[in-house]
Short mmCIF file of C-alpha atoms in Angstrom, two decimals:
data_model
loop_
_atom_site.label_atom_id
_atom_site.label_comp_id
_atom_site.label_asym_id
_atom_site.label_seq_id
_atom_site.Cartn_x
_atom_site.Cartn_y
_atom_site.Cartn_z
CA MET A 13 25.13 323.15 30.29
CA GLY A 14 28.32 325.18 30.11
CA THR A 15 30.02 326.86 27.18
CA ILE A 16 30.98 324.96 24.05
CA ASN A 17 34.56 324.59 25.24
CA GLU A 18 33.53 323.36 28.67
CA ASP A 19 31.19 320.78 27.18
CA LEU A 20 33.81 319.68 24.68
CA ARG A 21 36.39 319.20 27.43
CA LYS A 22 33.88 317.29 29.51
CA GLN A 23 33.08 314.92 26.66
CA ALA A 24 36.74 314.36 25.81
CA GLN A 25 37.57 313.81 29.46
CA LYS A 26 34.81 311.22 29.75
CA LEU A 27 36.09 309.33 26.72
CA LEU A 28 39.69 309.34 28.00
CA ALA A 29 38.69 308.40 31.56
CA ASN A 30 36.59 305.44 30.38
CA LYS A 31 39.47 304.33 28.14
CA GLU A 32 37.11 304.44 25.16
CA ILE A 33 39.82 306.20 23.17
CA ASP A 34 43.62 306.21 23.10
CA TYR A 35 43.81 309.92 22.37
CA PHE A 36 41.64 312.86 21.47
CA VAL A 37 42.35 315.03 18.45
CA GLY A 38 41.46 318.67 18.85
CA CYS A 39 42.94 322.14 18.79
CA ARG A 40 44.75 324.22 21.36
CA GLN A 41 45.95 327.79 21.32
CA GLY A 42 48.66 328.32 18.71
CA THR A 43 51.60 330.69 18.58
CA ILE A 44 50.53 332.58 15.45
CA PRO A 45 47.57 334.96 15.59
CA PHE A 46 44.32 333.54 14.14
CA ARG A 47 45.71 330.02 13.93
CA SER A 48 45.27 327.39 16.59
CA ALA A 49 47.39 324.26 16.59
CA PRO A 50 46.08 320.74 16.23
CA HIS A 51 47.05 318.50 19.10
CA ALA A 52 46.61 314.90 20.18
CA PHE A 53 45.46 315.00 23.81
CA ARG A 54 46.65 311.85 25.55
CA THR A 55 46.10 312.69 29.20
CA GLU A 56 43.19 314.23 31.04
CA ALA A 57 45.50 316.86 32.53
CA GLU A 58 46.17 318.33 29.07
CA LEU A 59 42.51 318.76 28.31
CA ASP A 60 42.13 322.22 29.82
CA GLN A 61 43.99 323.49 26.73
CA LEU A 62 41.43 321.97 24.35
CA THR A 63 39.47 324.70 22.57
CA PHE A 64 37.25 325.20 19.60
CA ASP A 65 36.72 328.55 17.91
CA MET A 66 37.00 330.28 14.55
CA THR A 67 40.77 329.93 14.48
CA CYS A 68 40.59 326.12 14.29
CA SER A 69 40.99 326.13 10.52
CA ASN A 70 42.95 322.90 10.16
CA ASN A 71 41.17 319.85 8.89
CA LEU A 72 41.69 317.56 11.88
CA ALA A 73 40.77 314.46 9.90
CA GLN A 74 43.95 314.92 7.89
CA PHE A 75 45.96 315.04 11.10
CA LEU A 76 44.21 311.92 12.36
CA HIS A 77 44.53 309.97 9.12
CA LYS A 78 48.28 310.44 8.82
CA ASN A 79 48.80 309.04 12.33
CA TYR A 80 46.19 306.31 12.37
CA LYS A 81 47.45 302.80 13.06
CA LYS A 82 45.30 299.72 12.94
CA GLY A 83 43.63 299.12 16.27
CA ASP A 84 43.79 302.75 17.38
CA LYS A 85 40.73 304.23 19.00
CA ILE A 86 40.53 307.95 18.52
CA GLY A 87 38.20 310.75 19.52
CA ILE A 88 37.91 313.92 17.50
CA ALA A 89 36.29 317.33 17.80
CA ALA A 90 34.75 317.68 14.36
CA LYS A 91 33.25 320.61 12.53
CA GLY A 92 31.20 319.83 9.45
CA CYS A 93 34.15 319.47 7.09
CA ASP A 94 36.24 317.39 9.52
CA ALA A 95 33.36 314.97 9.98
CA ARG A 96 32.63 314.76 6.27
CA THR A 97 36.30 314.06 5.57
CA LEU A 98 36.20 311.25 8.11
CA ILE A 99 33.03 309.80 6.63
CA GLN A 100 34.50 309.92 3.14
CA LEU A 101 37.71 308.27 4.34
CA MET A 102 35.58 305.57 5.98
CA ALA A 103 33.77 305.04 2.66
CA GLU A 104 37.23 304.50 1.20
CA ASN A 105 38.04 301.93 3.91
CA GLN A 106 40.76 304.00 5.52
CA PHE A 107 39.48 303.23 9.00
CA PRO A 108 36.47 301.47 10.49
CA ARG A 109 33.57 303.50 11.87
CA GLU A 110 34.06 302.01 15.36
CA ALA A 111 37.62 303.32 15.58
CA ILE A 112 36.57 306.96 15.63
CA LYS A 113 34.43 308.73 18.20
CA ILE A 114 33.14 311.83 16.47
CA ILE A 115 32.19 314.74 18.71
CA GLY A 116 30.34 317.24 16.56
CA VAL A 117 30.91 320.91 17.33
CA PRO A 118 28.77 323.78 16.04
CA CYS A 119 30.76 325.71 13.45
CA CYS A 120 30.29 329.19 12.04
CA GLY A 121 33.19 329.11 9.58
CA VAL A 122 36.91 329.55 10.12
CA LEU A 123 39.05 332.64 9.66
CA ASP A 124 41.19 333.21 6.61
CA GLN A 125 44.55 334.59 7.70
CA LYS A 126 45.32 335.89 4.24
CA LYS A 127 42.10 337.90 4.13
CA ILE A 128 42.88 339.49 7.50
CA ARG A 129 46.40 340.30 6.40
CA ASP A 130 45.15 341.90 3.20
CA LYS A 131 42.53 343.85 5.09
CA LEU A 132 45.15 345.32 7.40
CA GLY A 133 47.56 345.98 4.56
CA GLY A 134 50.12 343.60 6.02
CA LYS A 135 50.42 345.39 9.38
CA PRO A 136 51.38 342.88 12.06
CA VAL A 137 48.74 342.01 14.63
CA LEU A 138 49.94 341.96 18.22
CA LYS A 139 46.69 341.32 20.03
CA TYR A 140 43.26 340.25 18.99
CA SER A 141 40.04 339.28 20.62
CA LEU A 142 37.39 337.03 19.19
CA PRO A 143 33.84 336.94 20.51
CA SER A 144 32.88 333.58 21.99
CA MET A 145 31.37 330.92 19.75
CA GLU A 146 28.04 331.27 21.55
CA GLU A 147 27.90 334.99 20.82
CA ILE A 148 28.72 334.48 17.12
CA LEU A 149 26.36 331.57 16.62
CA SER A 150 23.45 333.31 18.28
CA GLY A 151 24.15 336.39 16.16
CA LYS A 152 24.92 338.71 19.10
CA LYS A 153 28.34 339.69 17.80
CA ASP A 154 29.81 339.66 14.33
CA THR A 155 33.10 341.52 14.63
CA LEU A 156 36.56 340.83 15.95
CA THR A 157 38.99 343.37 17.34
CA VAL A 158 42.62 343.47 16.26
CA GLU A 159 45.32 345.53 17.87
CA GLY A 160 48.81 346.30 16.66
CA LYS A 161 51.38 349.00 16.93
CA ASP A 162 49.39 352.28 16.93
CA PHE A 163 46.20 350.90 15.47
CA LYS A 164 43.07 349.20 16.73
CA GLU A 165 40.40 347.98 14.36
CA GLU A 166 37.11 346.18 14.30
CA ILE A 167 36.75 343.72 11.47
CA LYS A 168 33.49 342.17 10.37
CA LEU A 169 33.77 338.39 10.66
CA ALA A 170 31.84 337.87 7.43
CA ASP A 171 34.61 339.69 5.53
CA VAL A 172 37.42 337.49 6.77
CA VAL A 173 35.83 334.07 6.90
CA SER A 174 37.35 331.45 4.55
CA ASN A 175 35.92 331.19 1.05
CA ASN A 176 35.14 327.51 1.49
CA CYS A 177 33.00 328.43 4.52
CA LEU A 178 31.05 330.90 2.40
CA VAL A 179 29.93 328.08 0.14
CA CYS A 180 29.68 325.45 2.89
CA GLU A 181 26.47 323.45 2.87
CA TYR A 182 27.20 321.21 5.83
CA PRO A 183 28.57 323.29 8.70
CA SER A 184 27.58 320.55 11.16
CA ALA A 185 28.73 316.95 11.22
CA PRO A 186 26.23 314.83 9.26
CA LEU A 187 27.21 311.86 11.41
CA ALA A 188 28.38 312.15 15.00
CA ASP A 189 28.43 310.07 18.18
CA THR A 190 27.57 313.10 20.26
CA PHE A 191 26.96 316.68 19.33
CA ILE A 192 28.00 319.56 21.55
CA GLN A 193 25.19 322.06 22.19
CA GLU A 194 22.78 320.77 19.61
CA GLY A 195 20.73 323.94 19.98
CA LEU A 196 23.44 325.98 18.28
CA LYS A 197 23.80 323.53 15.39
CA GLN A 198 23.89 325.36 12.07
CA GLU A 199 21.90 323.77 9.28
CA LYS A 200 23.38 325.81 6.47
CA ALA A 201 25.97 328.54 6.67
CA SER A 202 24.19 331.87 6.71
CA GLY A 203 26.42 333.32 4.01
CA SER A 204 26.06 330.32 1.71
CA MET A 205 26.53 331.65 -1.79
CA ASN A 206 26.66 330.47 -5.35
CA TRP A 207 30.36 330.58 -6.04
CA LEU A 208 30.09 329.30 -9.59
CA GLU A 209 27.53 331.84 -10.80
CA LYS A 210 30.24 334.30 -11.79
CA PHE A 211 32.14 331.68 -13.77
CA GLU A 212 29.14 330.25 -15.54
CA LYS A 213 28.36 333.69 -16.92
CA MET A 214 31.84 333.96 -18.44
CA SER A 215 32.56 332.88 -22.00
CA SER A 216 34.96 329.99 -22.40
CA ASP A 217 37.67 332.40 -23.59
CA GLU A 218 37.27 334.47 -20.43
CA ARG A 219 37.46 331.35 -18.31
CA TRP A 220 40.61 330.24 -20.11
CA GLU A 221 42.04 333.68 -19.48
CA TYR A 222 41.14 333.48 -15.80
CA PHE A 223 42.51 329.99 -15.22
CA SER A 224 45.69 330.68 -17.21
CA LYS A 225 46.35 333.61 -14.94
CA GLN A 226 45.63 331.59 -11.82
CA TYR A 227 47.69 328.53 -12.74
CA SER A 228 50.65 330.53 -13.96
CA LYS A 229 51.07 331.60 -10.31
CA CYS A 230 51.71 327.97 -9.35
CA ILE A 231 55.29 327.18 -8.35
CA ARG A 232 54.73 323.41 -8.18
CA CYS A 233 55.54 323.12 -4.49
CA TYR A 234 52.78 320.49 -4.12
CA ALA A 235 51.63 321.99 -0.83
CA CYS A 236 48.04 321.57 -2.04
CA ARG A 237 48.60 317.89 -2.57
CA ASN A 238 50.36 317.40 0.75
CA ALA A 239 47.68 319.28 2.67
CA CYS A 240 44.78 317.44 1.06
CA PRO A 241 43.24 314.74 3.26
CA PHE A 242 42.31 312.77 0.16
CA CYS A 243 45.76 312.75 -1.46
CA TYR A 244 47.08 309.80 0.47
CA CYS A 245 48.56 307.56 -2.26
CA GLU A 246 51.93 306.27 -1.08
CA GLN A 247 53.39 306.93 -4.50
CA CYS A 248 51.87 309.96 -6.18
CA ILE A 249 51.65 309.78 -9.98
CA VAL A 250 53.10 313.29 -10.15
CA ASP A 251 56.36 312.04 -8.65
CA ASP A 252 56.69 309.09 -11.03
CA SER A 253 59.75 309.24 -13.24
CA GLN A 254 59.40 306.01 -15.19
CA PRO A 255 57.22 306.77 -17.05
CA GLN A 256 57.26 310.45 -16.28
CA TRP A 257 53.67 311.49 -16.85
CA PHE A 258 54.02 315.05 -15.66
CA GLY A 259 56.33 317.77 -16.85
CA LYS A 260 58.05 319.17 -13.78
CA SER A 261 58.37 322.75 -14.98
CA THR A 262 56.29 325.77 -14.10
CA ASN A 263 55.36 326.10 -17.76
CA LEU A 264 51.64 326.94 -17.97
CA SER A 265 50.82 323.75 -19.85
CA ASP A 266 52.54 321.62 -17.20
CA THR A 267 50.99 323.39 -14.22
CA MET A 268 47.58 323.24 -15.80
CA VAL A 269 47.81 319.52 -16.48
CA PHE A 270 48.92 319.01 -12.89
CA HIS A 271 45.92 320.92 -11.58
CA ILE A 272 43.48 319.16 -13.90
CA ILE A 273 44.70 315.76 -12.76
CA ARG A 274 44.79 316.81 -9.12
CA THR A 275 41.17 317.91 -9.40
CA LEU A 276 40.19 314.70 -11.18
CA HIS A 277 41.89 312.54 -8.56
CA VAL A 278 39.85 314.11 -5.79
CA ALA A 279 36.69 314.45 -7.90
CA SER A 280 33.64 313.01 -6.14
CA ARG A 281 35.74 312.75 -2.97
CA CYS A 282 36.65 316.37 -2.19
CA ILE A 283 34.39 317.80 0.48
CA GLY A 284 35.68 321.34 0.21
CA CYS A 285 37.53 321.79 3.50
CA GLY A 286 39.81 324.38 1.89
CA ALA A 287 43.05 322.81 3.17
CA CYS A 288 44.65 323.17 -0.28
CA THR A 289 43.81 326.87 -0.51
CA ARG A 290 45.14 327.54 2.98
CA ALA A 291 48.37 325.71 2.13
CA CYS A 292 48.97 327.49 -1.18
CA PRO A 293 51.81 330.02 -0.82
CA THR A 294 50.95 331.91 -4.00
CA GLY A 295 47.17 332.09 -3.68
CA VAL A 296 46.15 330.02 -6.70
CA ASP A 297 42.39 329.48 -7.08
CA LEU A 298 42.28 325.78 -6.28
CA VAL A 299 38.59 325.39 -5.57
CA THR A 300 36.60 326.65 -8.54
CA LEU A 301 37.45 323.77 -10.86
CA GLY A 302 36.62 321.24 -8.16
CA LEU A 303 33.37 322.96 -7.22
CA TYR A 304 32.24 322.90 -10.83
CA LEU A 305 33.10 319.24 -11.19
CA ASP A 306 31.26 318.40 -7.99
CA LYS A 307 28.19 320.18 -9.23
CA GLU A 308 28.34 318.28 -12.52
CA ILE A 309 28.74 314.98 -10.67
CA LYS A 310 25.90 315.81 -8.33
CA GLU A 311 23.60 316.64 -11.22
CA ARG A 312 24.48 313.55 -13.23
CA PHE A 313 24.97 310.91 -10.59
CA GLY A 314 23.15 312.39 -7.60
CA TYR A 315 26.16 311.92 -5.38
CA THR A 316 27.50 314.14 -2.60
CA PRO A 317 30.71 313.02 -0.91
CA GLY A 318 31.11 312.72 2.85
CA LEU A 319 27.58 311.90 3.87
CA ASP A 320 27.39 308.11 3.99
CA PRO A 321 30.30 305.89 5.06
CA GLY A 322 28.72 302.99 3.16
CA GLU A 323 28.54 304.67 -0.23
CA LEU A 324 31.30 304.46 -2.85
CA PRO A 325 32.50 307.69 -4.50
CA ALA A 326 30.68 308.36 -7.79
CA LEU A 327 33.73 307.78 -9.95
CA CYS A 328 34.45 304.39 -8.37
CA THR A 329 31.15 302.89 -9.36
CA TYR A 330 28.60 302.99 -12.20
CA LYS A 331 25.04 302.39 -13.27
CA GLU A 332 24.27 300.62 -16.50
CA ASP A 333 21.62 302.93 -17.89
CA GLU A 334 23.21 306.31 -17.57
CA LYS A 335 22.81 309.37 -19.72
CA GLN A 336 25.58 309.37 -22.35
CA ASP A 337 24.57 312.28 -24.54
CA PHE A 338 28.16 313.21 -25.38
CA ILE A 339 29.24 309.82 -26.72
CA MET A 340 28.92 309.11 -30.43
CA MET B 24 61.97 338.90 -44.18
CA GLU B 25 58.75 339.61 -42.33
CA GLN B 26 56.71 339.17 -45.47
CA ASN B 27 58.40 335.89 -46.13
CA GLN B 28 57.38 334.57 -42.77
CA GLU B 29 53.83 335.68 -43.28
CA THR B 30 53.49 333.91 -46.62
CA LYS B 31 55.01 330.85 -45.07
CA GLN B 32 52.37 330.90 -42.35
CA THR B 33 49.47 331.29 -44.76
CA THR B 34 50.60 328.41 -46.92
CA LYS B 35 51.07 326.45 -43.77
CA SER B 36 47.52 327.15 -42.60
CA GLU B 37 46.09 326.42 -46.06
CA ASN B 38 47.65 323.01 -46.16
CA TRP B 39 47.10 322.38 -42.51
CA GLU B 40 45.79 318.95 -41.68
CA PRO B 41 44.87 318.10 -38.10
CA ARG B 42 46.67 315.37 -36.25
CA ILE B 43 44.28 313.32 -34.17
CA MET B 44 45.12 310.67 -31.64
CA ALA B 45 42.67 307.78 -31.45
CA PHE B 46 42.64 305.45 -28.47
CA LEU B 47 40.81 302.31 -29.59
CA CYS B 48 39.87 299.44 -27.35
CA ASN B 49 41.30 296.11 -28.41
CA TRP B 50 38.03 294.18 -28.49
CA CYS B 51 35.58 296.45 -30.32
CA SER B 52 36.80 299.72 -31.77
CA TYR B 53 40.16 298.42 -32.94
CA ALA B 54 38.40 295.50 -34.61
CA GLY B 55 35.90 298.00 -36.03
CA ALA B 56 38.79 299.98 -37.53
CA ASP B 57 40.16 296.73 -38.89
CA LEU B 58 36.82 295.92 -40.49
CA ALA B 59 36.70 299.38 -42.06
CA GLY B 60 40.14 298.65 -43.47
CA VAL B 61 39.43 295.20 -44.93
CA SER B 62 36.09 296.47 -46.30
CA ARG B 63 37.99 299.28 -48.07
CA ILE B 64 35.84 301.94 -46.44
CA GLN B 65 37.49 305.34 -46.86
CA TYR B 66 38.14 307.69 -43.96
CA PRO B 67 40.49 310.65 -43.45
CA PRO B 68 44.11 309.68 -42.78
CA ASN B 69 44.44 312.16 -39.92
CA ILE B 70 44.28 309.69 -37.08
CA ARG B 71 47.09 307.92 -35.31
CA VAL B 72 45.85 304.84 -33.51
CA ILE B 73 46.90 303.58 -30.11
CA ARG B 74 45.43 300.24 -29.18
CA VAL B 75 44.47 299.88 -25.53
CA PRO B 76 43.09 296.79 -23.78
CA CYS B 77 39.86 298.53 -22.78
CA SER B 78 38.40 302.04 -22.73
CA GLY B 79 38.66 301.69 -18.95
CA ARG B 80 42.43 301.75 -19.41
CA ILE B 81 42.29 305.39 -20.52
CA ASP B 82 43.66 307.62 -17.84
CA PRO B 83 42.79 311.30 -18.37
CA ILE B 84 46.53 311.97 -18.34
CA PHE B 85 46.82 310.12 -21.69
CA VAL B 86 44.42 312.58 -23.27
CA LEU B 87 46.12 315.57 -21.66
CA ARG B 88 49.56 314.40 -22.76
CA CYS B 89 48.33 314.24 -26.35
CA LEU B 90 47.02 317.79 -26.17
CA GLN B 91 50.25 318.91 -24.52
CA SER B 92 52.43 317.41 -27.21
CA GLY B 93 50.51 319.17 -29.95
CA TYR B 94 47.79 316.82 -31.13
CA ASP B 95 44.86 318.84 -32.39
CA GLY B 96 42.25 316.34 -31.30
CA VAL B 97 41.80 313.14 -29.31
CA LEU B 98 39.25 310.39 -29.86
CA VAL B 99 38.56 307.75 -27.27
CA SER B 100 36.56 304.79 -28.47
CA GLY B 101 35.39 301.62 -26.75
CA CYS B 102 32.77 298.88 -26.76
CA HIS B 103 29.07 299.67 -26.54
CA PRO B 104 27.63 299.54 -23.01
CA GLY B 105 27.00 295.91 -22.15
CA ASP B 106 29.59 294.62 -24.61
CA CYS B 107 32.73 295.23 -22.59
CA HIS B 108 35.11 292.29 -22.68
CA TYR B 109 35.86 292.99 -19.04
CA ILE B 110 32.16 293.39 -18.15
CA SER B 111 32.30 296.89 -16.62
CA GLY B 112 35.38 298.64 -18.05
CA ASN B 113 33.44 300.97 -20.28
CA TYR B 114 30.85 301.79 -17.61
CA VAL B 115 33.54 303.05 -15.26
CA ALA B 116 35.26 304.78 -18.17
CA ARG B 117 32.03 306.57 -19.03
CA ARG B 118 31.90 308.28 -15.63
CA LYS B 119 35.56 309.18 -15.95
CA PHE B 120 34.86 310.73 -19.36
CA VAL B 121 32.00 312.79 -17.92
CA ALA B 122 34.43 314.28 -15.40
CA LEU B 123 37.23 314.83 -17.92
CA ARG B 124 34.91 316.43 -20.46
CA ALA B 125 33.31 318.69 -17.88
CA ILE B 126 36.65 319.92 -16.61
CA LEU B 127 38.10 320.57 -20.07
CA ASN B 128 35.02 322.46 -21.21
CA PHE B 129 34.99 324.53 -18.06
CA LEU B 130 38.66 325.43 -18.47
CA GLY B 131 37.99 326.62 -22.00
CA ILE B 132 39.25 323.72 -24.14
CA GLU B 133 36.83 323.40 -27.07
CA PRO B 134 34.47 320.41 -26.62
CA GLY B 135 35.24 319.16 -30.17
CA ARG B 136 38.88 318.51 -29.37
CA VAL B 137 38.29 315.55 -27.12
CA GLN B 138 35.58 313.20 -28.31
CA PHE B 139 34.21 309.85 -27.29
CA SER B 140 32.47 307.08 -29.17
CA TRP B 141 31.31 303.50 -28.90
CA VAL B 142 32.17 301.44 -31.97
CA SER B 143 31.65 297.68 -32.07
CA ALA B 144 33.72 295.16 -34.04
CA GLY B 145 30.96 294.95 -36.65
CA GLU B 146 30.65 298.70 -37.22
CA GLY B 147 33.28 299.42 -39.88
CA GLU B 148 30.93 301.91 -41.48
CA LYS B 149 30.30 303.70 -38.20
CA PHE B 150 34.02 303.83 -37.51
CA SER B 151 34.63 305.73 -40.73
CA GLU B 152 31.71 308.07 -39.94
CA VAL B 153 33.14 308.79 -36.50
CA ILE B 154 36.58 309.56 -37.91
CA LYS B 155 35.06 311.82 -40.57
CA LYS B 156 33.08 313.72 -37.97
CA VAL B 157 35.99 314.12 -35.56
CA THR B 158 38.31 315.26 -38.35
CA ASP B 159 35.73 317.77 -39.60
CA ASP B 160 35.12 319.12 -36.11
CA VAL B 161 38.83 319.54 -35.40
CA LYS B 162 39.43 321.10 -38.82
CA LYS B 163 36.78 323.71 -38.05
CA LEU B 164 38.43 324.46 -34.70
CA GLY B 165 41.84 324.89 -36.30
CA PRO B 166 45.22 324.00 -34.82
CA ALA B 167 45.28 323.47 -31.06
CA SER B 168 46.93 326.24 -29.11
CA ARG B 169 45.63 325.91 -25.58
CA LEU B 170 47.42 323.44 -23.37
CA VAL B 171 50.10 322.88 -26.03
CA LYS B 172 53.48 322.86 -24.38
CA LYS B 173 55.69 325.52 -25.87
CA ASP B 174 59.30 325.65 -24.81
#
């Protein structure tokens, strides 16, 4: 047994050599600090660039879905959220289970570039070193070192991990063909927290205040929609002009309606990968509304997305004898 | 000048009557409203009715558009569970309403503004009761201000 990266490369190489897959989707070193680049590995020679660490923040399922053609056979290195996205897309008949070889990798959260930038006060990072995945997962190390022009700092990983990883309940793939280093598999993220607690304590006026402030930051660039693995309609209702359902301005009422509908369209499908938040250029809180809705759906219908490729999303199905306390 | 405006506003709020949009399904609630009408059952004249084929036709954007354009309340009404003309339209709608209601409440839109009911074609009396209740609730809440699109 080697390191996680060695094992991952070995598995991918085996799949490519046996012609079980056409290409393997994974990450390789990127050009920006703290951000690795997704890549489709087509030859075995490329595979020595394949890596997995805390900088692999992209949801690879999104990358795979946009390029999938019928008949393709694809391998993927999947953290918990990648795998859950795939499973949910399978439940929505986007590709058959047989088409995808899921290689589960043990995940300990991904880094949030914005948090690091804020922590350093915007000073550019020239060099950084991350502890290896094994060291982080076994709890031996929990800091990363950043170096720039005349400064060198140690940052606690827990302070700069993405928010969606803080609330993550499935850091490991719930369904995988093989799992790399099963011994390091995380059952539940150590920092798992109740994100909604703060909001549920607020009065509805305070919440309105909070969300008004958040959504007035929105510039309607639709990056959140484009980054979302579940926003794959060929014609998005937001772009319709006849009839034009959505006001196109950055008026608070218009932006709020956009965000309500966006949340409703991914309700009971969103698995909380955080792609929307990472894509947002103005730092709008895009997760709280969705998290609340998911909790409500889980309580009422007992449904969690991304666990079973054979189960329909809660809002696409029904049961006859359901609680309907709010209907006159 | 300032005083004038103030008095204007008070008279306006004294005489204020809510405008409520009612989406009624063609097969039950619309017929229920019709029955209320032919039976001469009285109900407040604050509703504007839009007839839809089924409560399953209601997209949350319809409700939001009403609130945006200044309606003070929205009522969505369909067939009782089991009575849907299209077998399952209202069942699917019910789950959609759960999500819409949850999200609006969480954002801070008062729960009374958007209401749901099941009214069958034979329930003229219930239809008038529902309209009375919705109108009362919205009156208590006052004119809508959140989510209204101001230019």
